[in-house]
Coordinates of C-alpha atoms in Angstrom, one line a residue:
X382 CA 0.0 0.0 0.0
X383 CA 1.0 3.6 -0.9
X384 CA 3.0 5.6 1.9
X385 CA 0.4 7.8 4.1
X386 CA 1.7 10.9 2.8
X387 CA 1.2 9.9 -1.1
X388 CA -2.3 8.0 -0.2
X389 CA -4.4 10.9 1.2
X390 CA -4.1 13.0 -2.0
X391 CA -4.6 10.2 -4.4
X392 CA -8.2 9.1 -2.5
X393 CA -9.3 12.4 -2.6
X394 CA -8.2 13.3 -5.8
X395 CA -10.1 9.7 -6.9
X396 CA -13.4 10.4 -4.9
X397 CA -13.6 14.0 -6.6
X398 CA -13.5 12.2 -9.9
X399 CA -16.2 9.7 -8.6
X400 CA -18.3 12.3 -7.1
X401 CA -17.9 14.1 -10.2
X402 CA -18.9 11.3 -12.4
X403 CA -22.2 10.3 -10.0
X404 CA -23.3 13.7 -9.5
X405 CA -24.2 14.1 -13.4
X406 CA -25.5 10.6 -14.1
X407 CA -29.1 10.4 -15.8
X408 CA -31.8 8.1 -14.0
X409 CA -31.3 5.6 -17.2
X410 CA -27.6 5.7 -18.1
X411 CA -24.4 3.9 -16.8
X412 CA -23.6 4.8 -12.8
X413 CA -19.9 4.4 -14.2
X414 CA -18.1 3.4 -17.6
X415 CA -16.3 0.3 -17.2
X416 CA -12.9 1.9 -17.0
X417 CA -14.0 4.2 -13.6
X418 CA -15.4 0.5 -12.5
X419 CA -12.1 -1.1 -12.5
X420 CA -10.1 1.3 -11.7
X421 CA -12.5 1.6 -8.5
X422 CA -11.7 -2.3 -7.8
X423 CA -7.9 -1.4 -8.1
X424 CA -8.3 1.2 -5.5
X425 CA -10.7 -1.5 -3.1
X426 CA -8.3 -4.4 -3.8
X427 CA -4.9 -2.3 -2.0
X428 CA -7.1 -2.6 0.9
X429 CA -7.2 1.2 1.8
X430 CA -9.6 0.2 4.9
X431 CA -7.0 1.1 7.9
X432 CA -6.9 3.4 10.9
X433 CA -4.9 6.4 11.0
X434 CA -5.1 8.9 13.9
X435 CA -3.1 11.8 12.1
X436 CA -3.4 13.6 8.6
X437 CA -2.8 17.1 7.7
X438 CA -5.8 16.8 5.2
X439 CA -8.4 15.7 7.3
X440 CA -10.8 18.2 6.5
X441 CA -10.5 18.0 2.4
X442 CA -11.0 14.2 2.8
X443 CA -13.8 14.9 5.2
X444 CA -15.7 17.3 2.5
X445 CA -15.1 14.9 -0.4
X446 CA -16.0 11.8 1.6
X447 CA -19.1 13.5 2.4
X448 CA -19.8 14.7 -0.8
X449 CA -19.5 10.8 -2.4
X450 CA -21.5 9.4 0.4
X451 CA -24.1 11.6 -0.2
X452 CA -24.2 10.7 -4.0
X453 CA -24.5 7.2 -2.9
X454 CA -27.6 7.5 -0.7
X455 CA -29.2 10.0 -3.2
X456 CA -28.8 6.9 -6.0
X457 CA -29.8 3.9 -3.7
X458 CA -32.9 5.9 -3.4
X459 CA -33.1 6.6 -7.6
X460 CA -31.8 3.2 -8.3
X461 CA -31.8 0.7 -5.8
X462 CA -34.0 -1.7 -7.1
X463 CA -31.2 -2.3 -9.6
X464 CA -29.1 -5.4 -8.5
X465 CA -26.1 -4.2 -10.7
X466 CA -26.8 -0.8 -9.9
X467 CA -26.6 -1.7 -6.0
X468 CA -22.8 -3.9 -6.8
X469 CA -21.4 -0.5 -7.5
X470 CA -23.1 1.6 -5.4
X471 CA -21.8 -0.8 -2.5
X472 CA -18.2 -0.7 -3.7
X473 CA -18.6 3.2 -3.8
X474 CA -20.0 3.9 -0.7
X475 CA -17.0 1.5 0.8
X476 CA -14.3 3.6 -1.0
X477 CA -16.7 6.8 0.7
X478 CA -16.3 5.1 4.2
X479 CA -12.4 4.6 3.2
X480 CA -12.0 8.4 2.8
X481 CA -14.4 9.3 5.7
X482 CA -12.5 7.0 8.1
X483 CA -9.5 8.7 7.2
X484 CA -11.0 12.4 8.6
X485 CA -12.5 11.4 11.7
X486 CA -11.0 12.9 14.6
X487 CA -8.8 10.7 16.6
X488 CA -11.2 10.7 19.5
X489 CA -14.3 8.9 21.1
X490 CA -16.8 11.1 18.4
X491 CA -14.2 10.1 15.8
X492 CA -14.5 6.6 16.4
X493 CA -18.0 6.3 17.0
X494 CA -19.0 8.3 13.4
X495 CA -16.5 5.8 12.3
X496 CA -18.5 2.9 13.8
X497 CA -21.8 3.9 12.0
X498 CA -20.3 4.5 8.8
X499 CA -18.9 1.4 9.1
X500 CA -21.9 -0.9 9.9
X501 CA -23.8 1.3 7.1
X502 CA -21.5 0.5 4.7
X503 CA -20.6 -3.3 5.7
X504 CA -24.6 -3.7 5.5
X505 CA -24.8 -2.9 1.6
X506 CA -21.5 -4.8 1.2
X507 CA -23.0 -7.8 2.8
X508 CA -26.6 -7.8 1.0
X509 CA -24.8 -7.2 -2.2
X510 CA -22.8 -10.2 -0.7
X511 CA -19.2 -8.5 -1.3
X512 CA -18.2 -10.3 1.1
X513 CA -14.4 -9.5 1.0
X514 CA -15.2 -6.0 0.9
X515 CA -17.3 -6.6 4.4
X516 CA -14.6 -7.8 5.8
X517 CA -12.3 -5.5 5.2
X518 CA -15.0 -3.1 6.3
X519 CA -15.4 -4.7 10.0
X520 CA -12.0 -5.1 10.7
X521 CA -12.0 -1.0 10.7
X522 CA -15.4 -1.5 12.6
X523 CA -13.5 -4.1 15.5
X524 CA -10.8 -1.4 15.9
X525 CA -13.1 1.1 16.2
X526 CA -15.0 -0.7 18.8
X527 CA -12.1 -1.7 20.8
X528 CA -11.7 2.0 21.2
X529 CA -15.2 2.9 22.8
X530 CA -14.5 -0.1 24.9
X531 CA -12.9 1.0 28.0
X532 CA -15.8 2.4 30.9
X533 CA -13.4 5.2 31.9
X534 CA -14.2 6.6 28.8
X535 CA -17.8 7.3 30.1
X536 CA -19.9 6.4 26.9
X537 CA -23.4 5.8 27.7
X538 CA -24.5 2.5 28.1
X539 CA -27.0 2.4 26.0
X540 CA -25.3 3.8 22.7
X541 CA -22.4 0.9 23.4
X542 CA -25.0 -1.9 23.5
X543 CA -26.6 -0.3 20.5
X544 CA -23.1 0.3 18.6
X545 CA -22.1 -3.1 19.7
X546 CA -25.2 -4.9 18.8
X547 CA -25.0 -3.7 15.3
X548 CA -21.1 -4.7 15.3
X549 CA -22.5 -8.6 16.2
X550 CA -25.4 -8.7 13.9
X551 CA -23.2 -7.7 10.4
X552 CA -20.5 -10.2 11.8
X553 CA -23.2 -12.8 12.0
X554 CA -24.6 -12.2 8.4
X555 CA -21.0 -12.3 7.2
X556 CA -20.2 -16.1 9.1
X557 CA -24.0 -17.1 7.7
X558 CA -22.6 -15.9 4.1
X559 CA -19.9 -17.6 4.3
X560 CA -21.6 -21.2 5.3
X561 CA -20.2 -20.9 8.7
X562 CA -23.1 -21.5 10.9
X563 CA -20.9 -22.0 14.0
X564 CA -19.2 -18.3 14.0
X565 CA -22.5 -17.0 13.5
X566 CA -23.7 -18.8 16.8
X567 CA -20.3 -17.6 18.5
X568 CA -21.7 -13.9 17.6
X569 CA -24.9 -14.0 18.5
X570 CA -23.7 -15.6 22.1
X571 CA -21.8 -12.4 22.4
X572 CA -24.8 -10.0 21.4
X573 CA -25.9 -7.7 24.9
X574 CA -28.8 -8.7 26.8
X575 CA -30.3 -5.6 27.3
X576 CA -31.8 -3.8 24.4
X577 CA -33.7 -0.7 22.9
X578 CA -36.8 -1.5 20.5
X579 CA -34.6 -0.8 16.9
X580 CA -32.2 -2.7 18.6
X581 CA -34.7 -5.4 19.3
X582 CA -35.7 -4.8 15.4
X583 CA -32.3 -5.2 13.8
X584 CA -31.8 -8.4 15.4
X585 CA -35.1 -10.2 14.8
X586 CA -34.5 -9.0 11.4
X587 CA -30.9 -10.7 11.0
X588 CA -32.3 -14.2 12.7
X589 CA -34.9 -14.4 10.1
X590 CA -32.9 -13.7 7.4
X591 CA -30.4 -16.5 8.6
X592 CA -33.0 -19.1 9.4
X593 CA -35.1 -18.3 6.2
X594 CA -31.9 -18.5 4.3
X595 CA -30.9 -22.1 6.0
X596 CA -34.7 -23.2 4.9
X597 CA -33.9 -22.6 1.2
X598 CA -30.5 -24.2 1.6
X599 CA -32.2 -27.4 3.1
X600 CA -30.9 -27.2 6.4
X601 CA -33.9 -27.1 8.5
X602 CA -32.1 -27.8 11.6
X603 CA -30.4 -24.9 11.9
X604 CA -33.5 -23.1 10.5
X605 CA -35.7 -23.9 13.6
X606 CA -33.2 -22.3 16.0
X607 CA -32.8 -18.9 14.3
X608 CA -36.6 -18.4 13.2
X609 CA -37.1 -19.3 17.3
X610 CA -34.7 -16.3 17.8
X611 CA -36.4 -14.5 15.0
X612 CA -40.0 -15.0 17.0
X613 CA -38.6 -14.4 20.4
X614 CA -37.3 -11.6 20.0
X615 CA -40.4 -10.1 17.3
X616 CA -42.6 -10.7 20.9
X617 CA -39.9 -8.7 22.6
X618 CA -39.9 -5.9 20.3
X619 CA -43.9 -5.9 19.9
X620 CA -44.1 -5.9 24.3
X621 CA -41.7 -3.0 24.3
X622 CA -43.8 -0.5 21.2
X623 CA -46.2 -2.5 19.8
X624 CA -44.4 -3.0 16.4
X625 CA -47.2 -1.5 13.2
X626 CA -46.2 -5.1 11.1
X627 CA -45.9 -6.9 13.7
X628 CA -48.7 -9.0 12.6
X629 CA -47.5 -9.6 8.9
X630 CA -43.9 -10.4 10.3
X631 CA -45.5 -13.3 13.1
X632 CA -47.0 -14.8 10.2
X633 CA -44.6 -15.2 7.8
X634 CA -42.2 -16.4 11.2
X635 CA -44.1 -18.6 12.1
X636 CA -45.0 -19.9 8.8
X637 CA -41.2 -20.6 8.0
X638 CA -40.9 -22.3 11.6
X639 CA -43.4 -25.0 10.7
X640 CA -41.9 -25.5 7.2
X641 CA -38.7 -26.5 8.7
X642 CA -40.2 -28.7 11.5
X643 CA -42.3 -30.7 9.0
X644 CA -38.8 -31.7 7.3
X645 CA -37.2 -32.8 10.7
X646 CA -38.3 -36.0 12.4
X647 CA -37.4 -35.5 16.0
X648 CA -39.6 -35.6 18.9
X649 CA -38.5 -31.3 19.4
X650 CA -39.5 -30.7 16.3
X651 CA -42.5 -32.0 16.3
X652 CA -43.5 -30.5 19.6
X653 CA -42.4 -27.1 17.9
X654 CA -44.9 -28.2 14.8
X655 CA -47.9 -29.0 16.7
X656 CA -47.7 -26.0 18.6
X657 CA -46.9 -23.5 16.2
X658 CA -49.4 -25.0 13.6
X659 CA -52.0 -25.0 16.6
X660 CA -51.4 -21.4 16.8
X661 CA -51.1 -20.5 13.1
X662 CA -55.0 -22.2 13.0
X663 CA -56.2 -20.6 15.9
X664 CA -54.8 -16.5 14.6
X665 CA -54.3 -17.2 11.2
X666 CA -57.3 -19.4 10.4
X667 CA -58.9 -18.0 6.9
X668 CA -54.9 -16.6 5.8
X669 CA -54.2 -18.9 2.3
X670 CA -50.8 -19.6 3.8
X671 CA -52.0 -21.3 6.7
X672 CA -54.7 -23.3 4.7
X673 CA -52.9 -24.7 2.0
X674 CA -50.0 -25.9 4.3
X675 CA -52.8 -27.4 6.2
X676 CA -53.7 -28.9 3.2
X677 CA -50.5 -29.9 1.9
X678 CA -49.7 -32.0 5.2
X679 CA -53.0 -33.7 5.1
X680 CA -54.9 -32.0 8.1
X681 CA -57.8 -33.5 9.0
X682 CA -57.0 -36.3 6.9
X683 CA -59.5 -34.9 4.0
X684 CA -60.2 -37.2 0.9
X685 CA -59.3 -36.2 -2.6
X686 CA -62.8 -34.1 -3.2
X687 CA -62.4 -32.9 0.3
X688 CA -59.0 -31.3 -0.5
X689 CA -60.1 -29.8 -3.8
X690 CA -63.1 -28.0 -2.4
X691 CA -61.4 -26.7 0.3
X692 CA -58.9 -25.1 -2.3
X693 CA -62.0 -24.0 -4.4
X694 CA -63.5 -22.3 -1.4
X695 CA -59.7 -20.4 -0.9
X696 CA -60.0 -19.3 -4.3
X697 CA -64.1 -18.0 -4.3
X698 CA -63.1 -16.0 -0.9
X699 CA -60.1 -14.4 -2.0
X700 CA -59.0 -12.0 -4.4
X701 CA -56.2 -13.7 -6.6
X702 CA -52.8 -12.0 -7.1
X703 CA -49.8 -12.2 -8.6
X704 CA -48.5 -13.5 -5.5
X705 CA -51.1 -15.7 -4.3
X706 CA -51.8 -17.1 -7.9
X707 CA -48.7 -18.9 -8.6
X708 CA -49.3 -20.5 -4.8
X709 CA -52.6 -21.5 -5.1
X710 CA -51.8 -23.4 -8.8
X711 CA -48.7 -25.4 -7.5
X712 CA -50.5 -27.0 -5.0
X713 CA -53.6 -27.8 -7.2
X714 CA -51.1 -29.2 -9.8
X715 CA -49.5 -30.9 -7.0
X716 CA -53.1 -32.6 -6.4
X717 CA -53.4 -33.3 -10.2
X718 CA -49.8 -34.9 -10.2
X719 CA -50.3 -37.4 -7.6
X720 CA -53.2 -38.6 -9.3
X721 CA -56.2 -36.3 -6.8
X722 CA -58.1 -35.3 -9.6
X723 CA -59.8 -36.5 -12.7
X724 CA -60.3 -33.5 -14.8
X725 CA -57.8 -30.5 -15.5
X726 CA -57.1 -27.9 -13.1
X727 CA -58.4 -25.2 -15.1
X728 CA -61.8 -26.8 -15.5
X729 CA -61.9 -28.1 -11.6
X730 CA -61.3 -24.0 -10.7
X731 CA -63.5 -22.1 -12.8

C-alpha cells in the first residue's frame, strides 16, 4: 500500500472524480463506464480500509467523503432496485467510508461516526454479498470498537450496546454468508442482553434472514433455532412499542418455523410443529398460507374431493394476485400430479 503521505491525495483526488462522475449521471444511463469501475476495484483491492489517527488533510477528505457518500444515498434511493446498480453503489459507498474513516478525529466522536459508517457501509456490502469487501470493512469497525471499549471513557450505556449490537449482527450475516453456521452462533452468544426496541428490530430481522436463508438451503435444523430467535425476539420488540407489522412479520415467522419442523423428524421438532401449527390455526385461520400448508400436510386427513373443495372455497373468498396465484396453482397441480383429480385444473377452478 501507498506511503500515508502519497495515499491521502490520491483518495481524494479519486473520490472528486467519482463524485464528479455520480453527480451528473441520468436516472437511465451507466452509474460508471467500465474503466472508472475497474479502476475503483484497483483502488478497493490495496485494501485502503486502515486506521490512521493523524493527517494534515483531514478536512479535504472529510468534504469529499461526504460529498461521495451523499451521492451514494441519493442513487440507492433513484436506483436501488437495480441489483447491478446496487454492486457499485456498494463498492462506492466503501471507498466513501475509506476516505471518511481517514477524517475522523482521533477521539471517542471520531471513532463512534466511524463505527456507524462502518456498519452502514458493511450492510450494503453484505446484502450485495461482497463479502471481502465486508470484511475489510469490519475489521475497521473491530478497531473502532475496541476504542469505545474502556468504561473510563464514560460512553453511555445504552449507545455501546446499540453500537455493539449492530457490530454482532453484520459479523453474524457475514459467518451465515460464508456457510459458517458455528461463527454466526459464537456472535450471537456475544450479542448484549439488554436492548432498545430498533435494537430489538435489527436483530429479529438478522435471525430471520439467517433461518429463512438455512430453509432454502435445506438445512432445517439450523433453520428452527434462528426463526425461534427471530419470534422471540419479534414478541420482545412488539411488548416494548407494539411493532405496526408486527402481525405480517408473526405470520410469515411462524410460517417458516413450521416449514422447517415438517422436514425434521425429531420428537423437538414435532413438539415445535404441533404448537406453532396450533397457533397459526387458531390466529391465522382463513390466511391462504395457513390453509394450504394445512392442506399440503393432510390436516384432518380430507379425501381427494375434500382437499379440492377446500382449495375452491380459498380461491371463491379471496381476491387472486400475482403472489397468491402462482401458490394456489402449484399446489392444485400438486393434487393433479399425484393422481387427486380427474379433470384438469383449469376446468376443476373455474
Amino acid at each position: 500500500m501507498a506511503q500515508p503521505s502519497r495515499l491521502h491525495p490520491a483518495l481524494a483526488g479519486h473520490a472528486h472524480t467519482l463524485h464528479i462522475a455520480l453527480s451528473t449521471v441520468g436516472t437511465s444511463s451507466p452509474l460508471l463506464p467500465p474503466n472508472a469501475i475497474s479502476r475503483l476495484d484497483r483502488w478497493l483491492k490495496r485494501n485502503p480500509f486502515v486506521v490512521m489517527a493523524n493527517t494534515s488533510s483531514r478536512q479535504q477528505l472529510d468534504m469529499v467523503g461526504t460529498l461521495l457518500w451523499n451521492d451514494c444515498t441519493h442513487l440507492i434511493s433513484l436506483r436501488g432496485q437495480n441489483p447491478e446498480d446496487m454492486l457499485i453503489l456498494g463498492k462506492v459507498r466503501a471507498f466513501a467510508f475509506v476516505v471518511l474513516n481517514m477524517a475522523v478525529m482521533p477521539d471517542l466522536l471520531g471513532d463512534l461516526r466511524a463505527l456507524d459508517l462502518a456498519v452502514k457501509a458493511a450492510r450494503i456490502c453484505i446484502v450485495n454479498q461482497q463479502s471481502e469487501i465486508a470484511v475489510n470493512i469490519l475489521s475497521v469497525a473491530a478497531t473502532r470498537l475496541s476504542n469505545i471499549q474502556p468504561a473510563h471513557l464514560g460512553l453511555d450505556a445504552a449507545i455501546n450496546r446499540t453500537i455493539t449490537t449492530q457490530y454482532l449482527l453484520l459479523r453474524m450475516r457475514l459467518a451465515w454468508l460464508h456457510e459458517r453456521a458455528d461463527i454466526a452462533e459464537h456472535f450471537y452468544g456475544k450479542l448484549p442482553v439488554l436492548h432498545r426496541s430498533h435494537d430489538e428490530e435489527w436483530i429479529f430481522e438478522t435471525c430471520f434472514i439467517i433461518g429463512d436463508s438455512a430453509l432454502a438451503r435445506r438445512l432445517p435444523d439450523i433453520a428452527i433455532t434462528w426463526l425461534q430467535r427471530a419470534s422471540d425476539h419479534l414478541q420482545s420488540l412488539h411488548m416494548m412499542i407494539k411493532f405496526p407489522y408486527y402481525y405480517d412479520w408473526d405470520l410469515v415467522i411462524r410460517h417458516s418455523l413450521v416449514v422447517a419442523c415438517s422436514q425434521v423428524k425429531i420428537p423437538l421438532a414435532t413438539a415445535i410443529y404441533d404448537f406453532e401449527m396450533s397457533y397459526l390455526r387458531e390466529n391465522y385461520p382463513f390466511h391462504p398460507a395457513v390453509i394450504l400448508f394445512d392442506l399440503s400436510m393432510g390436516h384432518g386427513n380430507p379425501s381427494n374431493d375434500g382437499a379440492l373443495q377446500a382449495l375452491e372455497r380459498l380461491v371463491d373468498g379471496m381476491t387472486l394476485t400475482d403472489m397468491n396465484m402462482p401458490i394456489i396453482f402449484q399446489y392444485a397441480r400438486s393434487l393433479g400430479h399425484i393422481g387427486y383429480l380427474d379433470t384438469p385444473i383449469g376446468e376443476r377452478l373455474c
